[in-house]
Coordinates of C-alpha atoms in Angstrom, one line a residue:
Chain A
M40 CA 18.2 33.3 -8.9
N41 CA 15.4 32.6 -11.4
R42 CA 17.5 29.9 -13.2
G43 CA 18.2 28.1 -9.9
I44 CA 14.5 28.1 -9.1
I45 CA 13.5 26.7 -12.6
I46 CA 16.4 24.0 -12.2
S47 CA 15.0 23.2 -8.6
I48 CA 11.7 22.7 -10.0
I49 CA 12.8 20.3 -12.7
S50 CA 14.7 18.3 -10.5
F51 CA 11.9 18.3 -8.0
L52 CA 9.7 16.7 -11.0
V53 CA 12.6 14.2 -11.9
Y54 CA 12.9 13.1 -8.3
L55 CA 9.2 12.8 -8.1
F56 CA 8.6 10.7 -11.1
Y57 CA 11.7 8.5 -10.9
Q58 CA 10.4 7.7 -7.5
V59 CA 6.8 7.0 -8.2
L60 CA 7.3 5.3 -11.8
I61 CA 10.4 3.3 -11.3
L62 CA 11.6 3.0 -7.7
Q63 CA 8.1 2.2 -6.6
N64 CA 8.4 -1.3 -8.0
V65 CA 12.0 -1.9 -6.6
V66 CA 12.0 -3.8 -3.4
L67 CA 15.0 -5.9 -2.4
F68 CA 14.8 -9.0 -0.3
H69 CA 10.9 -8.2 0.4
T70 CA 12.1 -5.6 3.0
A71 CA 14.5 -3.0 1.8
F72 CA 12.4 -0.2 0.1
C73 CA 14.3 3.0 -1.7
F74 CA 12.9 6.5 -1.1
L75 CA 15.5 8.5 -3.2
Y76 CA 13.1 11.4 -3.4
V77 CA 14.3 12.1 0.2
A78 CA 17.8 13.1 -1.4
Y79 CA 16.1 16.0 -3.1
L80 CA 15.0 17.4 0.2
L81 CA 18.2 16.8 1.8
S82 CA 20.1 18.7 -0.8
L83 CA 17.9 22.0 -0.9
P84 CA 20.3 25.0 -0.4
V85 CA 21.6 25.4 3.1
E86 CA 20.1 28.8 3.9
T87 CA 16.4 27.9 3.0
N88 CA 14.4 28.8 5.8
S89 CA 12.2 26.0 7.7
L90 CA 9.0 27.4 6.4
T91 CA 9.9 27.0 2.8
L92 CA 11.6 23.5 3.7
M93 CA 8.5 22.2 5.3
G94 CA 6.2 23.5 2.6
I95 CA 8.5 21.8 -0.2
G96 CA 8.6 18.6 2.2
F97 CA 4.7 18.6 2.5
V98 CA 4.1 19.1 -1.1
M99 CA 6.5 16.3 -2.2
G100 CA 5.4 14.0 0.4
F101 CA 1.7 14.5 -0.6
L102 CA 2.6 13.9 -4.1
V103 CA 4.3 10.6 -3.3
D104 CA 1.5 9.6 -1.1
M105 CA -1.0 9.8 -4.0
F106 CA 0.7 7.3 -5.9
Y107 CA 1.7 5.0 -3.1
E108 CA -2.0 4.9 -1.8
S109 CA -0.9 6.0 1.6
I110 CA -2.3 9.6 2.1
G111 CA -0.5 11.6 4.7
L112 CA 2.2 9.0 5.6
H113 CA 5.2 10.4 3.4
A114 CA 3.9 14.0 4.0
F115 CA 4.2 13.4 7.7
S116 CA 7.6 12.1 7.6
C117 CA 8.8 14.6 5.0
V118 CA 7.7 17.7 7.0
L119 CA 9.4 16.2 10.1
I120 CA 12.8 15.7 8.8
M121 CA 12.4 19.0 7.0
Y122 CA 11.7 20.7 10.4
V123 CA 14.7 18.8 11.9
R124 CA 16.9 19.5 9.2
N125 CA 18.3 23.0 9.7
Y126 CA 19.0 22.2 13.4
W127 CA 20.9 19.1 12.3
L128 CA 22.7 21.1 9.7
A129 CA 23.8 23.7 12.2
S130 CA 25.2 21.1 14.7
V131 CA 27.2 19.2 11.9
T132 CA 28.8 22.4 10.2
P133 CA 32.0 21.4 8.7
Q134 CA 35.1 23.3 9.4
G135 CA 34.9 26.8 8.1
G136 CA 31.0 26.9 7.9
Y137 CA 29.0 26.8 4.7
D138 CA 29.4 29.0 1.8
S139 CA 26.4 31.0 0.9
N140 CA 24.2 29.5 -1.5
S141 CA 25.7 25.9 -1.2
N142 CA 23.9 22.8 -1.2
P143 CA 24.7 20.0 1.3
S144 CA 26.1 17.3 -0.9
L145 CA 29.1 14.9 -1.2
V146 CA 31.2 17.7 -2.6
L147 CA 30.6 20.1 -0.1
G148 CA 31.9 18.4 3.0
G149 CA 33.2 15.0 2.0
L150 CA 32.0 11.3 2.2
Q151 CA 32.1 11.0 5.9
W152 CA 30.4 14.5 6.6
F153 CA 27.5 13.5 4.0
L154 CA 27.1 10.3 5.7
I155 CA 26.9 11.9 9.0
Y156 CA 24.4 14.5 7.8
A157 CA 22.4 12.3 5.5
T158 CA 22.0 8.8 7.5
P159 CA 20.3 10.0 10.5
L160 CA 17.7 12.1 8.5
V161 CA 16.9 9.3 6.4
F162 CA 16.7 6.9 9.3
L163 CA 14.2 9.1 11.0
H164 CA 12.1 9.4 7.7
H165 CA 11.9 5.8 7.4
A166 CA 11.2 4.9 11.1
F167 CA 8.3 7.4 11.2
L168 CA 7.0 6.0 7.7
F169 CA 7.1 2.5 8.6
Y170 CA 5.8 2.7 12.2
L171 CA 3.1 4.9 11.2
E172 CA 2.2 2.5 8.3
A173 CA 2.2 -0.4 10.6
G174 CA -0.2 1.6 13.0
G175 CA 1.8 1.1 16.1
F176 CA 4.5 -1.0 17.7
D177 CA 2.8 -4.4 17.3
M178 CA 5.3 -5.7 14.9
F179 CA 8.2 -3.8 16.5
W180 CA 11.2 -6.0 15.4
F181 CA 10.0 -6.6 11.9
T182 CA 9.4 -2.9 11.4
L183 CA 12.7 -2.1 12.6
W184 CA 14.2 -4.4 10.4
K185 CA 12.6 -3.0 7.3
V186 CA 13.5 0.4 8.7
I187 CA 17.3 -0.4 8.9
T188 CA 17.5 -2.3 5.7
S189 CA 15.6 0.5 3.7
T190 CA 17.8 3.1 5.4
I191 CA 20.8 1.3 4.2
F192 CA 19.3 0.9 0.7
T193 CA 18.3 4.5 0.3
T194 CA 21.5 5.8 1.6
V195 CA 23.5 3.8 -0.9
V196 CA 21.5 4.9 -3.8
I197 CA 21.7 8.5 -2.7
L198 CA 25.5 8.2 -2.5
I199 CA 25.6 6.6 -6.0
A200 CA 23.3 9.5 -7.4
Q201 CA 25.7 12.0 -5.7
F202 CA 28.7 10.3 -7.3
L203 CA 27.0 10.3 -10.6
F204 CA 26.0 13.8 -10.8
P205 CA 28.1 15.7 -8.4
G206 CA 27.9 19.4 -9.4
R207 CA 24.3 19.1 -10.7
R208 CA 23.1 22.1 -9.0
R209 CA 25.8 24.7 -8.2
Chain B
M256 CA -2.7 39.9 23.1
E257 CA -0.1 41.4 21.0
R258 CA 2.4 39.6 22.9
L259 CA 0.8 36.4 22.2
F260 CA 0.9 37.3 18.4
L261 CA 4.4 38.3 18.8
F262 CA 5.2 34.8 20.6
I263 CA 3.3 33.0 17.8
Y264 CA 5.2 35.0 15.1
Q265 CA 8.6 34.1 16.7
R266 CA 7.9 30.7 16.9
R267 CA 6.1 30.3 13.5
A268 CA 8.2 27.4 12.1
F269 CA 7.3 25.4 15.3
F270 CA 3.7 26.1 15.0
T271 CA 3.5 25.8 11.1
F272 CA 5.2 22.4 11.7
L273 CA 2.6 21.3 14.3
A274 CA -0.3 22.3 12.0
L275 CA 1.2 20.6 9.2
E276 CA 2.0 17.2 11.1
L277 CA -1.6 17.5 12.6
F278 CA -3.1 17.8 9.2
C279 CA -1.1 15.0 7.9
F280 CA -2.0 12.9 10.8
W281 CA -5.7 13.7 10.4
L282 CA -5.1 12.5 6.7
I283 CA -3.8 9.1 7.7
V284 CA -6.6 8.5 10.2
Q285 CA -9.0 9.6 7.6
H286 CA -7.5 7.2 5.1
N287 CA -7.7 4.2 7.4
Q288 CA -11.5 4.4 7.4
Y289 CA -13.4 1.9 5.2
Q290 CA -14.4 4.8 2.6
G291 CA -11.3 6.5 2.5
S292 CA -10.5 9.9 1.0
K293 CA -12.5 10.5 -2.2
F294 CA -10.0 12.2 -4.5
F295 CA -6.4 12.0 -3.5
N296 CA -5.8 8.4 -4.3
S297 CA -4.4 6.3 -7.1
S298 CA -8.0 6.1 -8.6
N299 CA -7.6 9.8 -9.4
A300 CA -7.4 10.4 -13.4
V301 CA -4.0 11.8 -13.4
V302 CA -2.4 9.5 -11.1
A303 CA -4.1 6.5 -12.6
S304 CA -3.1 7.3 -16.3
L305 CA 0.4 7.8 -15.3
N306 CA 0.4 4.5 -13.3
N307 CA -1.3 3.1 -16.4
F308 CA 1.4 4.3 -18.7
S309 CA 4.3 2.7 -16.5
Q310 CA 2.2 -0.6 -16.2
S311 CA 1.9 -0.7 -20.0
V312 CA 5.8 -0.5 -20.3
R313 CA 6.3 -3.3 -17.9
D314 CA 3.6 -5.4 -19.7
Y315 CA 5.9 -6.0 -22.8
F316 CA 8.3 -7.8 -20.4
L317 CA 5.6 -9.7 -18.8
L318 CA 3.8 -11.0 -22.0
R319 CA 4.9 -14.3 -21.9
D320 CA 3.8 -15.0 -18.2
V321 CA 0.7 -13.2 -18.7
N322 CA -0.1 -15.4 -21.7
T323 CA 0.6 -18.7 -19.7
S324 CA -1.6 -17.8 -17.0
L325 CA -4.6 -16.8 -19.2
A326 CA -4.0 -19.9 -21.2
E327 CA -4.3 -22.1 -17.8
E328 CA -7.2 -20.2 -16.8
N329 CA -8.9 -20.8 -20.1
A330 CA -8.1 -24.5 -19.9
T331 CA -9.7 -24.5 -16.4
L332 CA -12.8 -22.9 -17.4
R333 CA -13.1 -25.2 -20.4
Q334 CA -12.9 -28.2 -18.1
Q335 CA -15.6 -26.8 -15.9
L336 CA -17.9 -26.0 -19.0
E337 CA -17.5 -29.6 -20.1
Y338 CA -18.2 -30.8 -16.5
Y339 CA -21.4 -28.9 -16.3
N340 CA -22.3 -29.9 -19.9
Q341 CA -22.0 -33.5 -18.8
R342 CA -24.3 -33.0 -16.0
L343 CA -26.8 -31.2 -18.0
Q344 CA -27.1 -34.6 -20.0
V345 CA -27.9 -36.4 -16.8
L346 CA -30.1 -33.8 -14.9
D347 CA -33.7 -33.7 -15.6
T348 CA -33.6 -30.3 -17.5
L349 CA -37.2 -29.6 -16.7
S350 CA -36.5 -28.6 -13.4
Q351 CA -35.7 -24.8 -13.8
S352 CA -33.6 -23.0 -11.5
D353 CA -34.7 -19.7 -10.0
S354 CA -33.6 -17.1 -12.3
A355 CA -32.7 -14.7 -9.5
L356 CA -30.3 -17.5 -8.1
V357 CA -28.8 -18.0 -11.7
S358 CA -27.9 -14.5 -12.2
R359 CA -26.7 -13.9 -8.6
F360 CA -23.3 -12.9 -9.4
D361 CA -22.0 -11.0 -12.2
F362 CA -18.4 -10.8 -13.3
V363 CA -16.4 -7.8 -14.7
S364 CA -12.7 -8.5 -15.8
A365 CA -10.3 -5.8 -15.2
K366 CA -6.5 -5.2 -15.7
V367 CA -4.1 -4.5 -12.7
V368 CA -2.7 -0.9 -13.3
N369 CA -0.7 -0.7 -10.0
N370 CA 0.2 -3.4 -7.3
Q371 CA 1.6 -3.5 -4.1
V372 CA 2.7 -6.6 -2.1
Y373 CA 5.5 -5.6 0.4
R374 CA 4.0 -3.1 2.7
F375 CA 1.9 -3.3 5.7
K376 CA -1.3 -2.0 3.8
N377 CA -1.3 -3.2 0.3
F378 CA -3.6 -1.8 -2.2
I379 CA -4.2 -2.6 -6.0
T380 CA -5.5 -0.3 -8.8
I381 CA -7.5 -1.5 -11.4
N382 CA -8.6 -0.2 -15.0
K383 CA -12.3 -0.4 -14.3
G384 CA -14.6 1.9 -12.4
E385 CA -18.0 3.3 -12.0
D386 CA -18.6 3.2 -15.7
A387 CA -18.3 -0.5 -15.8
G388 CA -20.8 -0.6 -12.8
I389 CA -18.2 -1.4 -9.9
K390 CA -19.1 0.0 -6.6
P391 CA -17.2 0.0 -3.2
G392 CA -17.3 -3.2 -1.3
M393 CA -17.5 -5.5 -4.2
A394 CA -15.3 -8.6 -4.1
V395 CA -12.4 -9.0 -6.2
I396 CA -11.0 -12.3 -7.1
S397 CA -8.3 -13.8 -9.5
P398 CA -8.2 -17.2 -11.6
L399 CA -6.3 -18.6 -8.4
G400 CA -8.2 -17.2 -5.3
A401 CA -9.5 -14.4 -3.4
V402 CA -7.7 -10.9 -3.7
G403 CA -9.6 -8.2 -2.1
K404 CA -12.4 -5.8 -2.1
V405 CA -13.1 -2.7 -3.8
K406 CA -12.4 0.6 -1.6
I407 CA -12.8 3.5 -3.8
V408 CA -13.9 4.1 -7.4
S409 CA -13.5 6.7 -9.9
D410 CA -15.1 6.9 -13.4
H411 CA -12.6 4.6 -15.1
Y412 CA -10.4 3.2 -12.1
S413 CA -10.6 1.8 -8.9
V414 CA -8.7 1.0 -5.7
V415 CA -8.8 -2.5 -4.4
T416 CA -7.8 -3.2 -0.6
S417 CA -5.8 -6.4 -1.0
I418 CA -6.2 -9.1 1.7
L419 CA -2.7 -8.6 2.2
N420 CA -3.6 -5.7 4.5
I421 CA -3.2 -5.6 8.3
D422 CA -6.4 -4.2 8.8
I423 CA -8.5 -6.6 6.6
M424 CA -10.3 -9.8 8.1
V425 CA -12.3 -12.2 6.1
S426 CA -14.4 -15.1 7.1
A427 CA -13.0 -18.3 5.7
S428 CA -13.5 -22.2 6.2
L429 CA -11.6 -25.4 6.1
K430 CA -13.0 -27.1 3.2
R431 CA -12.5 -30.6 4.2
T432 CA -14.2 -30.1 8.0
G433 CA -16.3 -27.2 7.2
H434 CA -15.3 -25.3 10.3
F435 CA -15.3 -21.5 10.2
G436 CA -12.4 -19.1 11.0
T437 CA -11.1 -15.8 10.1
I438 CA -8.1 -15.0 8.0
K439 CA -5.9 -12.1 8.8
W440 CA -2.4 -11.0 7.3
E441 CA 0.3 -10.6 9.7
G442 CA 2.2 -7.9 7.6
N443 CA 5.6 -9.8 6.9
D444 CA 5.4 -12.5 4.2
P445 CA 3.3 -11.8 1.3
G446 CA 2.8 -15.6 0.4
I447 CA 1.4 -16.4 3.8
I448 CA -1.8 -15.4 5.6
N449 CA -3.0 -16.6 9.1
L450 CA -6.1 -18.5 9.7
M451 CA -7.5 -18.0 13.3
Y452 CA -10.3 -19.1 15.4
I453 CA -10.4 -22.6 14.3
P454 CA -11.4 -24.5 17.5
P455 CA -9.2 -27.2 19.2
H456 CA -11.5 -30.1 18.5
V457 CA -10.9 -30.0 14.6
N458 CA -8.0 -31.7 13.6
P459 CA -6.8 -29.6 10.7
V460 CA -3.7 -31.3 8.6
I461 CA -1.1 -29.7 6.6
G462 CA -2.5 -29.4 3.0
D463 CA -6.1 -28.7 3.9
T464 CA -7.7 -26.5 1.6
V465 CA -9.1 -23.1 3.0
I466 CA -11.8 -21.3 1.2
T467 CA -14.2 -18.3 1.7
S468 CA -17.0 -19.0 3.7
G469 CA -20.7 -18.1 2.9
Y470 CA -20.8 -15.9 6.0
N471 CA -18.8 -13.1 4.8
A472 CA -20.5 -10.1 3.2
I473 CA -17.9 -9.6 0.7
F474 CA -16.8 -12.8 -1.1
P475 CA -19.0 -15.4 -2.9
E476 CA -18.7 -18.9 -1.2
G477 CA -16.1 -21.3 -1.9
I478 CA -13.5 -19.0 -3.4
M479 CA -10.1 -20.7 -3.0
I480 CA -7.7 -18.8 -0.6
G481 CA -4.9 -21.3 -0.2
T482 CA -3.7 -24.6 1.7
V483 CA -2.7 -24.9 5.2
S484 CA 1.2 -25.1 5.5
D485 CA 2.0 -24.7 9.2
I486 CA -0.1 -25.9 12.4
Q487 CA 0.6 -24.4 15.8
K488 CA -1.2 -24.5 19.0
N489 CA -0.4 -23.7 22.6
P490 CA -1.6 -25.8 25.3
E491 CA -3.4 -22.9 27.0
A492 CA -4.7 -21.3 23.7
L493 CA -8.4 -21.5 22.9
F494 CA -7.8 -21.6 19.2
Y495 CA -5.1 -23.2 16.5
D496 CA -3.0 -20.9 14.8
L497 CA -2.6 -21.9 11.2
E498 CA -0.5 -20.6 8.5
V499 CA -2.1 -20.6 5.1
K500 CA -0.1 -20.7 1.9
L501 CA -2.0 -18.4 -0.6
S502 CA -2.8 -20.1 -3.7
Q503 CA -2.6 -16.8 -5.8
D504 CA 0.9 -15.2 -5.9
F505 CA 0.2 -11.7 -5.1
G506 CA 3.3 -10.4 -7.0
K507 CA 1.8 -11.8 -10.1
L508 CA -1.4 -10.3 -10.5
W509 CA -2.3 -9.1 -13.9
Y510 CA -6.1 -9.6 -14.6
L511 CA -8.7 -9.7 -12.0
T512 CA -12.4 -10.4 -11.9
V513 CA -14.7 -7.9 -9.9
V514 CA -17.6 -9.8 -8.5
K515 CA -21.0 -8.0 -8.6
S516 CA -23.4 -9.7 -6.0
E517 CA -27.0 -9.0 -7.2
L518 CA -28.5 -10.2 -4.1
K519 CA -25.9 -8.9 -1.6
H520 CA -28.0 -6.0 -1.0
E521 CA -31.0 -8.0 -0.3
Q522 CA -29.3 -10.3 2.0
D523 CA -27.7 -7.5 3.9
S524 CA -31.1 -5.6 4.2
L525 CA -33.0 -8.8 5.3
E526 CA -30.3 -9.5 8.1
Q527 CA -30.4 -6.0 9.2
I528 CA -34.4 -6.4 9.8
I529 CA -33.7 -9.4 12.0
L530 CA -30.8 -7.5 13.9
D531 CA -33.1 -4.6 14.4
K532 CA -36.1 -6.7 15.8
E533 CA -34.1 -8.7 18.3
P534 CA -34.5 -7.1 21.7

């Protein structure tokens, strides 16, 4: 248990610093952003209760915000997807349910299941992020384009990370 | 009462969710104000020094480009110096200028620590702060054009609101005709900014230079912004829609100059008196 928490904290920091120091400078085609740190939130253990989830999401979002100079934006989106996550996990349960103490990941339910699990949450996160940043729906289509390209980019990078480190926290 | 508490306890996840989201929303609104939050931003010492570190790693790969741009700026400055020297020969040197006018602007050079271009609200962090005499509201320019204005300062760093920010408007004018308008960024292309409120009797042409006007309280007069790249006008519209190509590539900002206007305070307070006296 203790070891799990320490590893979790370390990977929290790794995701955070990878995001703010490296991925902050990566923008594809002027529109596609990569927010890999969402992967950390998505892969927290299945039976974590939503209060803890929202707490972790808030802290993560808030720290990212300090570097992105956008206080509140990431925190808002993170808390939102963390609130939705458990309901979503319950409704996409793979055959045979979840093992106790498992993390939602590629190895747990396969590629198709993981995409169904992760993509809507990433989309939700990005949609709130970009529309809040734009301050409304004035630039609806351009913002939507940003949301879609970023969702694809982030999801692909999350998949690559999952392939590279499959059993990282088991 | 007990039931109420029980109800809240049973729905504690939902209420925590609500409270956190309201708090975040309040933070966002607060941050959009002119002044912004004092502490939680990238001028904070820990965040800024990390950014500084990451920028210093990147610097090695950019040295060649930085060198070129600095050399170019040097050349321009030398040229200007020579120009003024020549004029001094001709002018009557006895007519002294007002010393207050001469020292009207003071310049502080600063290095970019963190730069954003592709977001709707872009900010730049620079490595000079209150210790170098920088205060919120000062103008920030680059060798090639206007960049933004200082938003928040800490001891050694400050955050600059870039003009690539959908909330910022700056008074500008067409250099050739002298007509005033307002520039505002549309949020999609970091190389293009919009010039609004140019009246229909003016005939702007593609390639016209756009500079800052003396009417704004931020920038000194005559700082380059860019050149007109596209002209549109609806028959019913009252004003032109001009697209201006920025002369400064905002993706390539390395060294900036903060303009300390010594007389701005005086001008502002004078104008305030007039405004107050008007019925």
